[in-house]
XYZ file of C-alpha atoms in Angstrom:
554
model
C -28.796 -8.538 8.288
C -28.468 -7.892 4.577
C -25.707 -5.644 3.240
C -25.762 -4.243 -0.288
C -22.495 -3.553 -2.093
C -23.014 -0.739 -4.604
C -20.152 -1.045 -7.084
C -20.608 2.300 -8.831
C -18.962 4.163 -11.712
C -18.749 7.675 -10.294
C -17.447 10.682 -12.230
C -15.138 13.228 -10.630
C -16.979 16.491 -10.047
C -20.413 15.240 -11.123
C -21.996 15.774 -7.725
C -25.583 15.692 -8.964
C -25.016 12.663 -11.184
C -23.158 10.729 -8.497
C -25.815 11.520 -5.891
C -28.537 10.333 -8.263
C -26.601 7.127 -8.927
C -26.254 6.490 -5.195
C -29.928 7.201 -4.531
C -31.008 4.902 -7.362
C -28.805 2.092 -6.029
C -30.219 2.639 -2.534
C -33.764 2.280 -3.866
C -32.893 -0.986 -5.588
C -31.058 -2.268 -2.507
C -34.054 -1.458 -0.312
C -36.334 -3.337 -2.693
C -34.054 -6.356 -2.334
C -34.390 -6.250 1.443
C -31.026 -4.701 2.303
C -30.608 -3.054 5.706
C -27.446 -1.133 4.817
C -25.665 -0.230 1.580
C -21.987 0.661 1.180
C -20.622 2.760 -1.698
C -17.025 3.359 -2.886
C -14.544 5.840 -1.449
C -15.442 9.485 -2.181
C -18.417 8.216 -4.155
C -20.207 11.556 -3.916
C -17.476 13.563 -5.653
C -15.567 10.854 -7.524
C -11.975 9.713 -7.032
C -9.415 11.213 -7.210
C -10.713 14.808 -7.127
C -7.129 16.068 -6.879
C -6.820 19.865 -6.629
C -10.567 20.374 -6.732
C -10.159 19.673 -3.024
C -8.208 22.923 -2.653
C -11.296 24.877 -3.695
C -13.501 25.852 -0.800
C -16.543 26.134 -3.050
C -16.115 22.557 -4.220
C -15.936 21.218 -0.660
C -18.955 23.321 0.334
C -20.927 22.021 -2.661
C -20.088 18.458 -1.613
C -21.463 19.139 1.856
C -24.679 20.634 0.470
C -25.149 17.703 -1.896
C -24.568 15.245 0.973
C -27.363 16.832 2.992
C -29.681 16.767 -0.017
C -28.883 13.102 -0.591
C -29.458 12.277 3.076
C -32.937 13.785 2.863
C -33.780 11.272 0.115
C -32.706 8.195 2.097
C -35.324 6.297 4.085
C -35.778 2.688 5.146
C -32.108 1.821 4.646
C -28.751 3.033 5.945
C -26.384 4.180 3.185
C -22.648 4.715 3.682
C -21.388 7.452 1.357
C -17.810 8.652 0.755
C -17.197 12.407 0.565
C -14.737 15.149 1.533
C -15.607 17.084 4.656
C -14.177 20.250 6.166
C -13.649 20.010 9.905
C -11.968 21.931 12.681
C -8.903 19.745 12.177
C -8.730 20.295 8.426
C -10.152 18.615 5.352
C -10.988 14.924 5.815
C -11.594 11.948 3.587
C -14.902 10.946 5.118
C -17.616 8.308 5.023
C -21.015 9.202 6.418
C -23.970 7.006 7.332
C -27.215 8.381 5.931
C -30.469 7.111 7.471
C -33.963 8.419 8.118
C -33.311 11.607 6.184
C -30.150 12.704 7.953
C -26.467 12.049 8.579
C -26.274 9.816 11.656
C -22.530 9.084 11.836
C -19.283 10.079 10.105
C -15.894 8.375 9.933
C -12.609 10.039 8.926
C -9.979 8.007 7.092
C -6.987 7.348 9.321
C -4.262 6.154 6.919
C -3.623 8.514 4.000
C -1.620 6.935 1.145
C 1.172 9.000 -0.347
C 2.901 6.720 -2.839
C 2.587 5.697 -6.519
C -0.587 7.408 -7.836
C -1.794 8.487 -4.385
C -1.079 11.876 -2.815
C -3.789 12.194 -0.197
C -1.490 13.869 2.314
C -1.500 16.871 -0.005
C -5.193 17.372 0.733
C -6.391 15.562 3.838
C -5.721 15.380 7.540
C -5.952 11.910 9.120
C -8.740 10.869 11.430
C -8.048 9.253 14.774
C -11.280 7.680 16.001
C -13.245 4.577 15.011
C -16.834 4.807 13.821
C -19.344 2.083 14.670
C -23.070 2.301 14.037
C -25.910 -0.133 14.679
C -28.241 -1.657 12.107
C -30.871 -4.169 13.173
C -28.997 -4.953 16.366
C -25.684 -5.531 14.555
C -22.768 -3.184 15.216
C -21.066 -2.201 11.964
C -17.635 -0.570 11.604
C -16.326 1.620 8.777
C -12.843 1.862 7.246
C -11.709 3.586 4.067
C -9.329 1.912 1.618
C -5.770 2.433 2.949
C -7.000 1.858 6.499
C -7.312 -1.845 5.704
C -3.809 -2.023 4.233
C -1.857 -0.482 7.088
C 1.902 -0.910 6.795
C 1.472 -3.398 3.957
C 0.202 -0.535 1.796
C 3.632 1.066 1.461
C 5.760 0.179 -1.561
C 8.642 -0.850 0.698
C 6.484 -3.247 2.672
C 5.081 -4.818 -0.485
C 8.529 -5.205 -2.032
C 9.990 -6.785 1.101
C 7.059 -9.093 1.817
C 7.841 -12.764 1.165
C 5.543 -14.774 -1.115
C 2.144 -15.247 0.487
C 2.731 -12.429 2.976
C 1.454 -9.379 1.091
C -1.104 -8.853 3.844
C 1.461 -8.744 6.639
C 1.604 -5.369 8.389
C 0.135 -3.299 11.169
C -3.363 -1.932 10.484
C -4.720 -0.026 13.452
C -8.006 1.109 11.905
C -9.635 -2.358 11.628
C -8.515 -3.205 15.151
C -9.924 0.091 16.371
C -13.291 -0.734 14.839
C -13.276 -4.165 16.446
C -12.327 -2.711 19.827
C -15.260 -0.270 19.507
C -17.606 -3.219 19.195
C -17.930 -3.795 15.447
C -18.971 -7.293 14.341
C -18.622 -6.617 10.627
C -16.414 -4.121 8.796
C -17.476 -2.118 5.728
C -14.564 -0.775 3.667
C -15.077 1.935 1.045
C -12.405 1.741 -1.658
C -11.018 3.515 -4.701
C -8.358 0.939 -5.498
C -7.111 1.304 -9.090
C -6.435 -1.694 -11.255
C -3.090 -3.090 -12.171
C -2.075 -6.601 -13.122
C -2.552 -9.065 -10.231
C -3.994 -6.359 -7.943
C -7.108 -8.381 -7.058
C -5.118 -11.274 -5.608
C -3.161 -8.848 -3.443
C -6.342 -7.174 -2.205
C -7.886 -10.501 -1.218
C -4.736 -11.513 0.617
C -4.492 -8.246 2.544
C -8.191 -8.084 3.435
C -8.185 -11.753 4.422
C -5.328 -11.042 6.808
C -7.265 -8.159 8.401
C -10.343 -10.368 8.811
C -8.334 -13.054 10.586
C -6.637 -10.480 12.826
C -9.966 -8.979 13.930
C -12.106 -12.136 13.719
C -14.862 -10.347 11.794
C -16.120 -10.385 8.208
C -14.995 -7.612 5.863
C -17.086 -6.178 3.021
C -14.796 -4.571 0.430
C -16.660 -2.180 -1.915
C -14.519 -0.851 -4.752
C -15.029 1.913 -7.297
C -15.374 0.995 -10.974
C -14.675 3.146 -14.036
C -12.036 5.142 -15.872
C -10.640 8.424 -14.564
C -7.920 9.879 -16.789
C -5.046 7.369 -16.596
C -6.560 5.332 -13.756
C -9.010 2.507 -14.261
C -10.898 1.173 -11.257
C -11.925 -2.422 -11.742
C -14.543 -2.836 -9.043
C -14.237 -6.571 -8.363
C -15.697 -5.938 -4.886
C -15.698 -8.901 -2.537
C -16.455 -10.201 0.936
C -14.289 -12.298 3.231
C -15.553 -14.136 6.284
C -13.959 -13.968 9.706
C -11.525 -16.687 8.659
C -10.313 -14.682 5.687
C -12.022 -16.784 3.015
C -13.635 -15.046 0.044
C -17.400 -15.663 0.105
C -18.527 -13.205 -2.595
C -16.713 -11.842 -5.639
C -18.373 -9.317 -7.960
C -17.486 -9.088 -11.656
C -14.681 -6.744 -12.674
C -15.019 -3.646 -14.865
C -18.793 -3.279 -14.608
C -21.260 -1.686 -12.236
C -23.288 -3.934 -9.997
C -25.295 -4.366 -6.815
C -24.604 -7.410 -4.646
C -26.584 -8.505 -1.588
C -24.615 -10.093 1.239
C -26.478 -11.873 4.032
C -25.187 -12.300 7.563
C -26.532 -14.906 9.946
C -25.160 -13.920 13.311
C -21.434 -13.425 12.737
C -21.374 -15.780 9.757
C -21.493 -14.767 6.109
C -23.852 -16.734 3.922
C -21.779 -17.691 0.841
C -22.781 -15.976 -2.394
C -21.723 -15.697 -6.010
C -18.089 -15.822 -7.101
C -17.298 -14.236 -10.452
C -15.209 -16.618 -12.568
C -11.489 -15.949 -12.830
C -10.218 -14.519 -16.118
C -6.788 -14.643 -17.772
C -4.515 -11.633 -17.426
C -4.963 -10.751 -21.082
C -8.746 -10.595 -20.718
C -8.524 -8.348 -17.658
C -5.995 -5.990 -19.236
C -8.079 -5.780 -22.402
C -11.204 -4.964 -20.405
C -9.252 -2.309 -18.483
C -8.231 -0.691 -21.770
C -11.808 -0.816 -23.064
C -13.219 0.760 -19.913
C -10.478 3.393 -19.874
C -11.268 4.396 -23.461
C -15.039 4.245 -23.003
C -15.051 6.458 -19.921
C -12.425 8.928 -21.147
C -14.368 9.440 -24.369
C -17.818 9.360 -22.772
C -17.175 11.366 -19.619
C -15.389 14.087 -21.610
C -18.136 14.312 -24.219
C -16.286 13.277 -27.382
C -18.595 11.980 -30.139
C -16.098 9.330 -31.197
C -12.469 8.493 -31.912
C -10.146 8.226 -34.858
C -6.678 6.765 -35.270
C -3.999 6.126 -37.818
C -4.089 2.507 -38.984
C -0.728 1.315 -40.283
C -1.137 -2.393 -40.887
C 1.019 -2.984 -37.806
C 0.143 -4.699 -34.548
C -0.028 -1.640 -32.257
C -2.653 0.239 -34.268
C -4.481 -3.058 -34.832
C -5.046 -3.732 -31.136
C -5.938 -0.066 -30.488
C -8.582 -0.265 -33.216
C -9.983 -3.441 -31.649
C -10.157 -1.808 -28.217
C -11.841 1.293 -29.633
C -14.447 -0.687 -31.583
C -15.199 -2.977 -28.645
C -15.373 -0.085 -26.170
C -17.448 2.370 -28.205
C -19.048 0.403 -31.001
C -17.798 0.520 -34.600
C -20.062 3.415 -35.564
C -18.064 5.768 -33.310
C -14.646 4.735 -34.631
C -12.788 5.874 -37.755
C -9.534 4.358 -39.031
C -7.295 6.326 -41.396
C -4.580 4.645 -43.459
C -1.902 7.136 -44.610
C 0.484 5.228 -46.880
C 3.840 6.568 -48.009
C 6.243 5.370 -50.658
C 7.653 2.956 -48.064
C 4.326 1.364 -47.087
C 4.223 -2.293 -48.080
C 1.287 -3.691 -50.036
C 0.665 -6.161 -47.214
C 0.183 -3.234 -44.803
C -2.541 -1.780 -47.010
C -4.198 -5.165 -47.445
C -4.109 -6.057 -43.759
C -5.309 -2.644 -42.568
C -8.268 -2.795 -44.943
C -9.124 -6.335 -43.845
C -8.961 -5.428 -40.146
C -11.208 -2.396 -40.589
C -13.711 -4.497 -42.530
C -13.650 -7.246 -39.895
C -14.482 -4.699 -37.188
C -17.000 -2.782 -39.270
C -15.397 0.631 -38.720
C -15.202 3.525 -41.157
C -11.967 3.282 -43.129
C -10.265 6.018 -45.164
C -7.033 6.048 -47.176
C -5.152 9.375 -47.345
C -1.775 8.983 -49.141
C 0.981 11.256 -47.857
C 3.311 11.188 -50.868
C 2.116 14.602 -52.067
C 2.510 16.442 -48.747
C 5.862 14.716 -48.169
C 7.190 15.860 -51.537
C 5.940 19.373 -50.805
C 7.822 19.475 -47.502
C 10.993 18.168 -49.125
C 10.701 20.763 -51.871
C 10.219 23.566 -49.356
C 13.213 22.393 -47.323
C 15.448 21.515 -50.277
C 17.614 24.590 -49.880
C 18.056 24.070 -46.159
C 18.860 20.366 -46.567
C 21.174 20.733 -49.551
C 24.373 18.729 -49.113
C 23.098 17.019 -45.949
C 22.534 13.257 -45.746
C 19.064 11.743 -45.426
C 18.459 10.725 -41.798
C 15.667 10.493 -39.228
C 14.569 14.022 -40.172
C 12.889 12.690 -43.303
C 11.414 9.791 -41.340
C 9.947 12.121 -38.741
C 8.492 14.374 -41.425
C 6.298 11.511 -42.584
C 5.108 10.839 -39.058
C 4.349 14.520 -38.506
C 2.391 14.755 -41.740
C 0.244 11.878 -40.498
C -0.209 13.564 -37.125
C -1.289 16.788 -38.826
C -3.850 14.979 -40.979
C -5.327 13.171 -37.991
C -5.559 16.352 -35.942
C -7.242 18.147 -38.859
C -9.864 15.391 -39.038
C -10.242 15.623 -35.265
C -10.831 19.380 -35.431
C -13.488 18.987 -38.113
C -15.359 16.075 -36.528
C -14.823 16.608 -32.815
C -13.563 13.030 -32.506
C -10.501 12.536 -30.313
C -7.325 11.027 -31.778
C -6.127 7.828 -30.135
C -2.366 7.401 -30.327
C -0.989 3.920 -30.884
C 2.492 3.957 -29.304
C 3.235 1.344 -26.636
C 5.178 1.527 -23.368
C 8.322 0.013 -24.872
C 8.411 2.837 -27.413
C 7.652 5.480 -24.791
C 10.460 4.107 -22.631
C 13.074 4.306 -25.373
C 11.851 7.388 -27.217
C 11.003 5.351 -30.308
C 8.271 7.814 -31.202
C 7.983 11.169 -32.948
C 6.971 14.319 -31.122
C 4.045 15.984 -32.946
C 3.859 12.898 -35.153
C 2.695 9.508 -33.909
C 2.600 11.039 -30.395
C 0.021 13.619 -31.520
C -3.395 12.874 -30.050
C -5.577 13.000 -26.995
C -5.441 9.541 -25.429
C -2.661 6.926 -25.469
C -4.369 3.537 -25.210
C -1.135 1.503 -25.048
C 0.883 3.937 -22.930
C 1.418 1.311 -20.209
C 1.361 -1.777 -22.455
C 4.723 -3.320 -23.344
C 5.299 -4.593 -26.860
C 5.355 -8.206 -25.702
C 2.000 -7.682 -23.985
C 0.648 -6.135 -27.199
C 1.296 -9.466 -28.914
C -0.371 -11.388 -26.090
C -3.433 -9.128 -26.196
C -3.698 -9.489 -29.959
C -3.630 -13.272 -29.836
C -6.155 -13.283 -26.980
C -8.494 -10.916 -28.862
C -8.447 -13.267 -31.833
C -9.721 -16.079 -29.589
C -12.852 -13.987 -29.002
C -13.331 -13.466 -32.747
C -10.578 -13.679 -35.391
C -10.503 -10.037 -36.493
C -6.751 -9.307 -36.634
C -5.153 -10.779 -39.769
C -2.527 -13.325 -38.760
C 0.129 -11.601 -40.848
C -0.149 -8.489 -38.655
C 0.813 -10.592 -35.642
C 3.585 -12.631 -37.250
C 5.431 -10.108 -39.447
C 8.438 -8.222 -37.968
C 7.262 -4.842 -36.621
C 8.302 -1.816 -38.681
C 7.667 1.926 -38.711
C 7.917 1.794 -42.531
C 9.611 5.184 -42.757
C 12.512 4.027 -44.941
C 13.272 1.011 -47.156
C 13.401 -2.420 -45.475
C 13.085 -0.919 -41.988
C 12.296 -3.059 -38.925
C 12.138 -1.985 -35.277
C 14.978 -4.268 -34.226
C 17.362 -2.208 -36.373
C 17.116 0.481 -33.698
C 16.081 -1.399 -30.546
C 17.103 -4.549 -28.654
C 14.787 -7.556 -29.067
C 11.475 -6.696 -27.438
C 11.586 -9.552 -24.932
C 14.931 -8.221 -23.687
C 13.886 -4.567 -23.821
C 10.620 -5.190 -21.976
C 12.261 -7.210 -19.224
C 14.877 -4.523 -18.596
C 12.206 -1.817 -18.720
C 10.015 -3.672 -16.207
C 12.892 -4.061 -13.744
C 14.132 -0.491 -14.092
C 10.788 1.344 -14.265
C 8.344 -0.764 -12.277
C 10.711 -2.230 -9.680
C 13.361 0.538 -9.444
C 16.185 -1.958 -9.934
C 19.575 -0.506 -10.802
C 21.694 -1.605 -13.774
C 23.940 -3.833 -11.670
C 20.962 -5.727 -10.276
C 19.484 -6.090 -13.770
C 22.739 -7.500 -15.077
C 22.862 -9.936 -12.141
C 19.438 -11.094 -13.297
C 21.100 -12.314 -16.492
C 20.945 -9.412 -18.961
C 23.940 -8.331 -21.025
C 25.694 -5.139 -20.039
C 25.405 -3.715 -23.560
C 21.623 -4.210 -23.612
C 21.168 -2.742 -20.122
C 23.322 0.289 -20.931
C 21.446 0.885 -24.157
C 17.958 0.654 -22.674
C 18.769 2.708 -19.573
C 20.428 5.429 -21.657
C 17.401 5.635 -23.939
C 15.087 5.758 -20.921
C 16.947 8.688 -19.413
C 17.331 10.809 -22.554
C 13.703 10.311 -23.627
C 12.109 11.905 -20.573
C 11.363 15.159 -22.406
C 9.309 13.224 -24.958
C 7.335 11.278 -22.370
C 6.421 14.485 -20.564
C 4.650 15.628 -23.748
C 2.785 12.398 -24.429
C -0.985 12.139 -23.956
C -2.545 10.606 -20.872
C -3.162 6.880 -21.193
C -4.455 3.854 -19.309
C -2.295 2.576 -16.425
C -2.251 -1.220 -15.963
C 1.102 -1.838 -14.222
C 2.289 -0.911 -10.729
C 4.191 1.978 -12.322
C 3.206 3.661 -15.545
C 4.623 6.742 -17.249
C 2.142 9.094 -15.614
C 1.203 10.192 -12.104
C 3.655 7.801 -10.459
C 6.662 8.496 -12.745
C 8.103 11.887 -11.796
C 11.631 12.046 -13.131
C 13.269 15.409 -13.894
C 13.853 16.263 -17.536
C 16.973 18.284 -16.791
C 18.972 15.578 -15.054
C 22.691 14.822 -15.142
C 22.564 11.792 -12.876
C 23.574 8.612 -14.634
C 23.304 5.127 -13.189
C 26.495 3.342 -12.274
C 27.319 0.139 -14.110
């Protein structure tokens, strides 16, 4: 038997487009001799559809489109993910389409309700296995969380010892095996974060060994708001060994051949460094957010600093330089080297580059406010004015051109509030929202190994907002290696201050970072959506109250 894995980039709500993409892949799979093709989770409607699922017309349209798609399928069985209304409530379903009709349907049993997942808000769990026959081989179906079982919960993952991420009860695969399945197809919408692929392979390998059957793991690819799905679909044999590994961050169709119960080994995509994977995630997130929402291009403020430099690289690589505009907005505090380096970077990437000095608007604001500010010392108010002037200019250019503004703030800044509301936070998409400052440096050095576009001085000079004389970030923040480590433990691992201090960090640094994290929540709530690449970003899976008097104990 030959199984086709259709690693597709589906768009939420584009029922016609997704159905056409599935049908096209089925035609190509049939031409390659495939007997059955598996698509990602909720491939018909896209993932996650969120509150579209609360609309009866949306669910009804999905059902109509499924029937239309089934009528187009012949000569091959195609497993399609979709929502389905049933007597027991709305289900996360996977249906087998063959010979012009729906021949079998499976309902997802385990509904994740942690981090970015909230499926229990929408779906009711299924209870029964689904096994269908293709060419004399009995094939089982699971959907994403079904294969994880207890090891899918955050608590189980945190408590699992090294090498035991796959440990945990998973009834759905066992149910399929007990119903006679000899191979298991798993439809997935598993979003990317650093090291996620290794965890998937470990978990799925454990399920294969438990059930003594091969597992075909088909994952969604593409950007959807803050989530990026990396694809990287794979197959494990009955012993849990990976036999096929598809490339990450791109669509593809892979043919997997079974001889009896054995998987014939296939292609294994080469491993890539973390920096390369994160960079590709950012590129795909930008490309799909811009493309799927119909923006003609992007623009951003280029400062001569490292954050805007790596954002400009991502934008140019994701969209092509002809769809990217960089705007340098120097003030009286902007160093000559910033102007020189920004110009050189833009030229290296081949993007449109404009210089709009802000001295005139800044003086006008100060003149207008002179009476109100009389007798008061200069402080961050004047610094923020410069940032807000820049934000206003960028948004004006956005309004005129239709291009979306990419903000350039990183996760370290978002954590500590080192950003200006309606200034450098003004824009439509935050490329670095989940990228720590230390990772920004790593990405920049990695990007220069591909082609040396970022001037070395941008990487080596001390970072500065350049909003007052001789300003550097470390005047206001702890060293970034310290800040980022504390942030990672507090935000991504929910460690308390005492535990962080036991890990070797000074009380003063922990108190400072945690205090800034807490008091900056109101800013983060107003920041644009941005790509998530860690197990916990400041987005769907960070839901702290703004009005909050709780303070951690030290």
